[in-house]
Short mmCIF file of C-alpha atoms and ligand atoms in Angstrom, two decimals:
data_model
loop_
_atom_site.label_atom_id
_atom_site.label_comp_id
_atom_site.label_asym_id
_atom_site.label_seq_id
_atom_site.Cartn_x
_atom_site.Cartn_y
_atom_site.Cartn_z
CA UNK P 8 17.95 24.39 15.20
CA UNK P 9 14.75 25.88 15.74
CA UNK P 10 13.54 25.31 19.56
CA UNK P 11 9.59 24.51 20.06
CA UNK P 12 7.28 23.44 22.55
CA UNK P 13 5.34 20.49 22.42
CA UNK P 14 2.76 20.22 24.70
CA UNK P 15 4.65 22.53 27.01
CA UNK P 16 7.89 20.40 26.80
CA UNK P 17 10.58 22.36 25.54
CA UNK P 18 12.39 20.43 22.04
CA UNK P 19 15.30 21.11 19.28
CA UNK P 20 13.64 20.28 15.92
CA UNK P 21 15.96 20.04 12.68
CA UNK P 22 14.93 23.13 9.96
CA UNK P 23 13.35 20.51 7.72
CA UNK P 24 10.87 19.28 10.31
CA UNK P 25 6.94 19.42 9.98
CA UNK P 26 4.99 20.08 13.35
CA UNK P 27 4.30 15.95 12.45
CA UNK P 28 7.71 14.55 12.39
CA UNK P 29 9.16 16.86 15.41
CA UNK P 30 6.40 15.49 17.74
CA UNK P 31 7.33 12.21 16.53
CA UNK P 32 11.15 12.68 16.87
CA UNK P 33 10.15 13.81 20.53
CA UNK P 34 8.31 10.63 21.27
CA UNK P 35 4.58 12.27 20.65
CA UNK P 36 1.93 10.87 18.66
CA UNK P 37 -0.53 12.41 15.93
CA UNK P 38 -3.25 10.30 13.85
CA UNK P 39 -1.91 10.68 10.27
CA UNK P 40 -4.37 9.03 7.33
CA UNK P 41 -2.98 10.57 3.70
CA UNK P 42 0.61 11.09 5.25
CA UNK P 43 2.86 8.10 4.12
CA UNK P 44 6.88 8.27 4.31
CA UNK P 45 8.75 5.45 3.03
CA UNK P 46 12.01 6.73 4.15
CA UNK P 47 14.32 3.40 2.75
CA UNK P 48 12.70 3.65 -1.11
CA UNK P 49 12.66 8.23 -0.70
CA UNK P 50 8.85 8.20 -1.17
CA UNK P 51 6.83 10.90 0.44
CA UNK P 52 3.09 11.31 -0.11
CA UNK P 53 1.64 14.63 1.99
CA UNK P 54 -1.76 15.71 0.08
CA UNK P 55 -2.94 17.10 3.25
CA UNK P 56 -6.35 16.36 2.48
CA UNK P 57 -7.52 14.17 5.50
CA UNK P 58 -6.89 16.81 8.57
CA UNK P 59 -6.94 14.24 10.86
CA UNK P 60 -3.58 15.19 11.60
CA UNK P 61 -5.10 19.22 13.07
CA UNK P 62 -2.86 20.41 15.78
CA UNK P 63 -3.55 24.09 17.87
CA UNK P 64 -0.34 26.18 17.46
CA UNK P 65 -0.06 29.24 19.61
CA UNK P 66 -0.99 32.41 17.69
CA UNK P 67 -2.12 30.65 14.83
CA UNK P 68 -6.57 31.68 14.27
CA UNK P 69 -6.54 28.61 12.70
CA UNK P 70 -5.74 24.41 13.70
CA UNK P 71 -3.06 23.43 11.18
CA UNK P 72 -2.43 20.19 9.49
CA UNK P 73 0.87 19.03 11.08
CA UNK P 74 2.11 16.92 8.48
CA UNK P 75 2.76 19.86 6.34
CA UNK P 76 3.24 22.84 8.62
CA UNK P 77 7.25 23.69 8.74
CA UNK P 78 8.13 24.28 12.55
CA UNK P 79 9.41 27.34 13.59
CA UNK P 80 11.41 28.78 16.32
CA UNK P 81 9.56 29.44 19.47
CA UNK P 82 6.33 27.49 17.80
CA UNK P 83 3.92 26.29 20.74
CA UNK P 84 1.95 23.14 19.77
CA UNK P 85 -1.04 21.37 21.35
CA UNK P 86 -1.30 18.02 19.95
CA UNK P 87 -4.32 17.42 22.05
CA UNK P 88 -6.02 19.99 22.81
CA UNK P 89 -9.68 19.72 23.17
CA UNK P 90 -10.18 22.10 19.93
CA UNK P 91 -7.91 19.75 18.17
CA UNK P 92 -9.04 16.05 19.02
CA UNK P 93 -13.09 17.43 18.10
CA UNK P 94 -11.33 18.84 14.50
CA UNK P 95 -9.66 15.20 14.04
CA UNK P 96 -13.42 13.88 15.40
CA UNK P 97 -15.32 15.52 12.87
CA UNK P 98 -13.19 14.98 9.77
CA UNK P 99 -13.17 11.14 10.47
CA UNK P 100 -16.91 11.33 10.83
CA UNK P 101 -16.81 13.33 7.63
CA UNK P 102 -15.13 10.42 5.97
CA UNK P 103 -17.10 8.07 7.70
CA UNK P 104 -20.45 9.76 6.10
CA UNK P 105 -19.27 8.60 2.86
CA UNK P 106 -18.28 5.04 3.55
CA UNK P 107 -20.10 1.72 3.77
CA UNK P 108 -20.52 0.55 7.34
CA UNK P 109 -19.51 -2.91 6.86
CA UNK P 110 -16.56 -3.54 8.56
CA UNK P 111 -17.18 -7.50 10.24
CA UNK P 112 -17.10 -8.41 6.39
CA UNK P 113 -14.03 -5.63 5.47
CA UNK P 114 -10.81 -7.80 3.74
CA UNK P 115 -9.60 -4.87 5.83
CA UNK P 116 -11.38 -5.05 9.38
CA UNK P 117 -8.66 -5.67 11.96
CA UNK P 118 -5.93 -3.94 9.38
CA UNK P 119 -8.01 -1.07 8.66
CA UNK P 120 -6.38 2.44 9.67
CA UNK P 121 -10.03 4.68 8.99
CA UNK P 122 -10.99 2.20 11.70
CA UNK P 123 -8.38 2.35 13.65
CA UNK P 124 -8.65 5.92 14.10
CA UNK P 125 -12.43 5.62 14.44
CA UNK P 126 -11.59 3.80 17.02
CA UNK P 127 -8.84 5.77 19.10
CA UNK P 128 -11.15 8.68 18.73
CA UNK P 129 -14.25 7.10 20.10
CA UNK P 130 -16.51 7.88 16.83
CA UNK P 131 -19.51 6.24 18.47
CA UNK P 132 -21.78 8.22 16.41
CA UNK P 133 -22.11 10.41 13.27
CA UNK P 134 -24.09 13.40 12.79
CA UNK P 135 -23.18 13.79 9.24
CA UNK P 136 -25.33 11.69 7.51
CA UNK P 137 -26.29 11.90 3.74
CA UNK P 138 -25.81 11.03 -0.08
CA UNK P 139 -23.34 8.27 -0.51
CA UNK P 140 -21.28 7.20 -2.99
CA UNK P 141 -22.10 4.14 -5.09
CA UNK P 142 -19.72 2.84 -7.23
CA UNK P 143 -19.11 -0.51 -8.85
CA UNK P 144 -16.70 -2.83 -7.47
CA UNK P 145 -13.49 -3.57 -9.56
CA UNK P 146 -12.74 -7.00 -9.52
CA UNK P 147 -9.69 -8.87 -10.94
CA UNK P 148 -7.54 -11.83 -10.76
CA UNK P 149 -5.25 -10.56 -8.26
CA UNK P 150 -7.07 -6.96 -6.82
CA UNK P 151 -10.54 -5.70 -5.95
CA UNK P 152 -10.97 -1.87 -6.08
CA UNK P 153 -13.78 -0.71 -3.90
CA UNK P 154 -13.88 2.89 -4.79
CA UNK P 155 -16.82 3.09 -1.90
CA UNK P 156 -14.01 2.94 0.55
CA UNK P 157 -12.10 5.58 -1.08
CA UNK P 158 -10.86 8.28 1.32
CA UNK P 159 -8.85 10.31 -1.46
CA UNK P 160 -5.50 9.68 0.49
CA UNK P 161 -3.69 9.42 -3.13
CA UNK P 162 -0.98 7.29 -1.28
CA UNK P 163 -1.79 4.57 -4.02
CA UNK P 164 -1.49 7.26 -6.56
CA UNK P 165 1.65 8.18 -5.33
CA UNK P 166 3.02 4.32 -5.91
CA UNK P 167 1.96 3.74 -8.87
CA UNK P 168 3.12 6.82 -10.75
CA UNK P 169 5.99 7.76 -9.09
CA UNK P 170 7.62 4.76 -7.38
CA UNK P 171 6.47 2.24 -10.28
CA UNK P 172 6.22 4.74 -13.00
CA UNK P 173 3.23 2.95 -14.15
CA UNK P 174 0.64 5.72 -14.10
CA UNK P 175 -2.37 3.64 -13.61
CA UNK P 176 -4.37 5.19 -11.15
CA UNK P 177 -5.11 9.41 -10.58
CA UNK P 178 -7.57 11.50 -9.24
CA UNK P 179 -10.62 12.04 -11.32
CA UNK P 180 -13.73 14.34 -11.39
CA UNK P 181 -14.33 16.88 -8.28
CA UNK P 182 -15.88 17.59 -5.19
CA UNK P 183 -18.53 14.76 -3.89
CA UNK P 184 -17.65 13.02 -7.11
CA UNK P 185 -13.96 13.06 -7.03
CA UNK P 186 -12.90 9.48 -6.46
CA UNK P 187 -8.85 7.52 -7.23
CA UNK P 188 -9.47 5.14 -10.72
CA UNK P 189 -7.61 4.62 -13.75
CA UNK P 190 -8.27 6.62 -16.69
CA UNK P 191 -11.86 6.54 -18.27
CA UNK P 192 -12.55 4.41 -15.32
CA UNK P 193 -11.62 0.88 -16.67
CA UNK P 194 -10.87 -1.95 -14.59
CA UNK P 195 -7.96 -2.69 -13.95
CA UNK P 196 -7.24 -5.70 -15.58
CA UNK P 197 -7.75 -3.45 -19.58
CA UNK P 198 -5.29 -1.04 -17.83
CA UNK P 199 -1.21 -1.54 -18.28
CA UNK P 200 -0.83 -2.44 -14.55
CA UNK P 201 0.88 -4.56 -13.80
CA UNK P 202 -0.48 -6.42 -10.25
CA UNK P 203 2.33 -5.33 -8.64
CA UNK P 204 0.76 -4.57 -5.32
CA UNK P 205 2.61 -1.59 -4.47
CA UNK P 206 -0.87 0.32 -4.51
CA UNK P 207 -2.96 -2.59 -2.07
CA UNK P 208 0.52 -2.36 0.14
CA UNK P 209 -0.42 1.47 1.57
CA UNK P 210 -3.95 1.65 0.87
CA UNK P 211 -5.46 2.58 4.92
CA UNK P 212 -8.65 1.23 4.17
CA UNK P 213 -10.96 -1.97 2.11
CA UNK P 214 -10.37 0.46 -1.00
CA UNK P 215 -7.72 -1.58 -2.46
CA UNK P 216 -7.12 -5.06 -1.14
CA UNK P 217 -5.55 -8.17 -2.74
CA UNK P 218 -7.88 -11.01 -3.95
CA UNK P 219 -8.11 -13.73 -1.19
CA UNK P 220 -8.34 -17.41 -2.68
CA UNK P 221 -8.12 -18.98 0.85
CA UNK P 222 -11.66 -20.28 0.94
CA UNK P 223 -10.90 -22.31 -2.26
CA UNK P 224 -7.49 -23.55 -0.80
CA UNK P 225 -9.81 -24.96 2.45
CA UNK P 226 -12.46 -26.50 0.15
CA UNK P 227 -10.06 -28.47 -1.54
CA UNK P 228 -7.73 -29.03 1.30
CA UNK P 229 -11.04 -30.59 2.85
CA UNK P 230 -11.61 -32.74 -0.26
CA UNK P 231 -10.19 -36.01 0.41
CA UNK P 232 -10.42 -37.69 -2.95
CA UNK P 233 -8.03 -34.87 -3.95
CA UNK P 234 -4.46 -34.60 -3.59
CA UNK P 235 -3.84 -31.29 -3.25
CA UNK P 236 0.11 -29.91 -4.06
CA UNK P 237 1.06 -26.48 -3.04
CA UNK P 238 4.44 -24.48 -4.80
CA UNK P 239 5.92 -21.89 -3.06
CA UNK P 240 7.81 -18.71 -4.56
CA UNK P 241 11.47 -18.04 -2.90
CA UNK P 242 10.34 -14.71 -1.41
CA UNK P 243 7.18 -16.27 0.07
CA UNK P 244 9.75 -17.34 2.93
CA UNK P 245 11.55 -14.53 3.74
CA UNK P 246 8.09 -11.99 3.31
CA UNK P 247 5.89 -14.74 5.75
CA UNK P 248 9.10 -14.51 8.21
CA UNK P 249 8.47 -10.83 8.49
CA UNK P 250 5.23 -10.86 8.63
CA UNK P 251 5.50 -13.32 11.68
CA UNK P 252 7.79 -10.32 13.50
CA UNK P 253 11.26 -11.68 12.52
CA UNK P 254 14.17 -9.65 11.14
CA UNK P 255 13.26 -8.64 7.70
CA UNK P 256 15.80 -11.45 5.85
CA UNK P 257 14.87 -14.21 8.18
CA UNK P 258 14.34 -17.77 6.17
CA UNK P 259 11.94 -19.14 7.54
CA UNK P 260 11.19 -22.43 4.85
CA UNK P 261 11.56 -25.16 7.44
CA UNK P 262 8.40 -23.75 9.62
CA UNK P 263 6.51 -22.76 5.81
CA UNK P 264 6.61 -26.63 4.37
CA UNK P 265 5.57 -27.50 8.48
CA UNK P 266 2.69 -25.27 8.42
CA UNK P 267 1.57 -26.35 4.79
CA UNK P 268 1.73 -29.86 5.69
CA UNK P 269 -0.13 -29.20 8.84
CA UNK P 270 -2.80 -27.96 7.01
CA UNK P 271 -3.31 -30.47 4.81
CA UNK P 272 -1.03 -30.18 1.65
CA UNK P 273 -0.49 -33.92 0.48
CA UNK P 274 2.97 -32.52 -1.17
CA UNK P 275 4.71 -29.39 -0.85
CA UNK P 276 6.76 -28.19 -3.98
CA UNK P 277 9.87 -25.18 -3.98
CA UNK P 278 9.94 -23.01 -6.78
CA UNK P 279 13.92 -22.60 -6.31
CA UNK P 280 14.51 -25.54 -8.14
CA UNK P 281 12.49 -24.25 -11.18
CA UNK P 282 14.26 -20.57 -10.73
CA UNK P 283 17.66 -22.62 -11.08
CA UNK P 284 16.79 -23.80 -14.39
CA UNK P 285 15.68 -20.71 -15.26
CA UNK P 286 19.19 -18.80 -14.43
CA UNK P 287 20.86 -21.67 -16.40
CA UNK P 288 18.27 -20.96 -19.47
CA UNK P 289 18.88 -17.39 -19.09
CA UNK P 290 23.11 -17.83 -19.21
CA UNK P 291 23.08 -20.05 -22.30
CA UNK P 292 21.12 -17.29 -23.53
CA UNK P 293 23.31 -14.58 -22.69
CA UNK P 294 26.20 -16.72 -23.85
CA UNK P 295 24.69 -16.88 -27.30
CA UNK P 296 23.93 -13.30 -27.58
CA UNK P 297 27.71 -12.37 -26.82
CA UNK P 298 29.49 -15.04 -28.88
CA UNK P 299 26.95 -14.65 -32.01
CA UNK P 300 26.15 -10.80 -31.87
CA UNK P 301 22.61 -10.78 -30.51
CA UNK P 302 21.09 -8.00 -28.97
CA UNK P 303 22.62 -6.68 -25.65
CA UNK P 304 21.98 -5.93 -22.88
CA UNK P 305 19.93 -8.36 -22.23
CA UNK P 306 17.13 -8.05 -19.60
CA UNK P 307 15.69 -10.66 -17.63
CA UNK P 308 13.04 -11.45 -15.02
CA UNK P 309 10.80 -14.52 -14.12
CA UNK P 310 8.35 -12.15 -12.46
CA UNK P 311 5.36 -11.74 -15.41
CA UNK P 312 4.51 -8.13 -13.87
CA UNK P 313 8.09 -7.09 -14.87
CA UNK P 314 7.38 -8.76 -18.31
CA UNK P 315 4.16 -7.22 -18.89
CA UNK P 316 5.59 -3.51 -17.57
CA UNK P 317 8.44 -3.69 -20.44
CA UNK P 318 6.04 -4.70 -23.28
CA UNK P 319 3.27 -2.41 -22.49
CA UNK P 320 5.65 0.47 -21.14
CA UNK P 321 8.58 0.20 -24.17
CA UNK P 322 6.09 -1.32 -26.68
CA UNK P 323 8.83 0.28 -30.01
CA UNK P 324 11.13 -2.27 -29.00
CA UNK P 325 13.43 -0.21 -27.44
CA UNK P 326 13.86 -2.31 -24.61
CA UNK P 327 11.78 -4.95 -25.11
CA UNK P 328 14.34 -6.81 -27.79
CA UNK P 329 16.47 -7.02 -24.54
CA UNK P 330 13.96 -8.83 -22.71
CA UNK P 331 14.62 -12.72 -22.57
CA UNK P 332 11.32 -13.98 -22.17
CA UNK P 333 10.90 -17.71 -20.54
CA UNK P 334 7.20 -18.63 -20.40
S1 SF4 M 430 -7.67 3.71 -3.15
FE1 SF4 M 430 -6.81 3.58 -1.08
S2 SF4 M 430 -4.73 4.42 -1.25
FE2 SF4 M 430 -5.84 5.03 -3.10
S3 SF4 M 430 -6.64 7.10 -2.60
FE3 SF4 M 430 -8.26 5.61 -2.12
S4 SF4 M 430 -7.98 5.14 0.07
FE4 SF4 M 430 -6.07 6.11 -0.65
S1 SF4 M 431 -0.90 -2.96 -8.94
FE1 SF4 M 431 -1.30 -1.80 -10.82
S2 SF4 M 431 -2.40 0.03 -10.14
FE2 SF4 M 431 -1.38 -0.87 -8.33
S3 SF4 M 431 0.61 0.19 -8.18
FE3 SF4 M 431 0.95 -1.71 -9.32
S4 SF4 M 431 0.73 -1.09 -11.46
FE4 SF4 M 431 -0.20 0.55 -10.25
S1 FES M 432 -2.19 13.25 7.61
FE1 FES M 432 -2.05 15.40 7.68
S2 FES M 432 -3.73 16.04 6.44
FE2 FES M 432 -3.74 13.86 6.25
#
């Protein structure tokens, strides 16, 4: 167990440990941007292209980017040392050069974590000024891509090729230029993604955010020779619990239909009822298949992302003959 020093406080790390996650085993704290670990689903994304992670490490010429620097025994680490913070300083304001200044009308402002860090490090100004980008945004049903507020993190990348294994989105082009799209820079919506989300879910900043319909919801909501009905999905009460700070697994459908109702829905409608046909569809199916010799396994999903991934990822049939498909 390799001892270290953090900030002059002596500390066992583990071998495996980075500079990053022995200061935060120790209780310490380091602005990360690119660095992602999703410990429960095994994903790791650590590009180590942001360096607003730089820490000082005693007889090192260099600052070092502490989500990727192994610890070592006897290692002495500044997290904060003056040299340190004004590395972190200038490669937000680096990023910052490159990104359009409007956060009060950012889907992101509040939720942002450029901002954030903007923020913690008191980025008041920026010297850098100069060329920026200018791209088109990406607009679909369910995502808008604003490659403007790209910061090259590749954490999106990450879930969407290795987690989803859908292999929409990569790095393309270099330097100044180099920017996260899908391939020959379609939108999204020609690509085989599937809107699964997984990409808008770690995205830091505005670059990839989910398409808000709320202002539509109000207008009608406000139009009163319109009765207005609102469905709700079975997870949509366990994910709004969470949201809301309760145990992940919380139900939380009695205080959903409340809210909805407070806000104006003339009649509030539960998917689970519809879902319970569907499982009954799906058995008679299944039942068929086994007693008559149809193709098995059979594979089944309600969710049209999971549809749309089997057709467009197993499009010789291999798999998609076991699909049941209930549209
Ligand atoms: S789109 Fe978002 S998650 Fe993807 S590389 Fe850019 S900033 Fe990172
Ligand atoms: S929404 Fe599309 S681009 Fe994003 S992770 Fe899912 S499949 Fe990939
Ligand atoms: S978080 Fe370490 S380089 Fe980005």
């Amino acid at each position: 167990m390799p001892k270290v020093y953090i900030n002059d406080h002596e500390f066992e790390a583990s071998e495996k440990d980075t500079v990053l996650t022995a200061v935060q085993k120790f209780g310490g704290y380091i602005p990360t941007l690119c660095y992602m670990n999703l410990k429960d689903i095994n994903i790791e994304n650590k590009p180590s292209s942001c360096r607003v992670c730089m820490v000082e490490i005693e007889g090192r010429r260099t600052l070092a980017p502490a989500c990727t620097t192994p610890v070592f025994e006897g290692m002495k680490v500044k997290t904060h040392s003056r040299m340190a913070v004004e590395a972190r300083r200038t490669a937000v304001q680096l990023l910052l050069s490159d990104h359009p200044q409007d956060c009060l009308k950012c889907p992101k402002n509040g939720d942002c974590e450029l901002q954030k860090i903007a923020s913690e490090l008191n980025i008041v100004n920026n010297p850098y000024l100069g060329k920026t980008s200018n791209y088109d945004l990406d607009i679909s049903a369910a995502i808008i891509r604003d490659p403007n507020k790209c910061i090259m993190c590749r954490r999106c990348e990450t879930m969407c090729n290795e987690f989803q294994t859908v292999g929409v989105l990569s790095a393309i082009d270099r330097g100044f230029g180099a920017v996260v799209k899908p391939s020959f820079d379609m939108p999204l919506e020609e690509t085989t993604c599937t809107f699964c989300g997984q990409c808008v879910a770690v995205c830091p900043t505005g670059a990839l955010v989910e398409r808000s319909y709320i202002d539509e919801v109000w207008k009608e909501l406000e139009n009163e020779e319109k009765h207005v009905v609102v469905q709700t999905a079975p997870a949509v009460r366990v994910a709004l619990a969470e949201e809301f700070g309760y145990e992940p697994g919380t139900i939380s459908t009695g205080k959903l239909v409340g809210a909805l109702k407070l806000m104006g829905f003339d009649k509030v409608f539960d998917t689970n009822f519809g879902a319970d046909l569907t499982i009954m569809e799906e058995a008679t199916e299944f039942k068929e298949r086994l007693e008559n010799g149809g193709f098995l396994p059979m594979l089944t999903s309600c969710c049209p992302g999971w549809v749309k991934f089997i057709e467009h990822q197993f499009p010789d049939g291999s798999l998609s003959n076991m699909v049941d498909r209930i549209d």
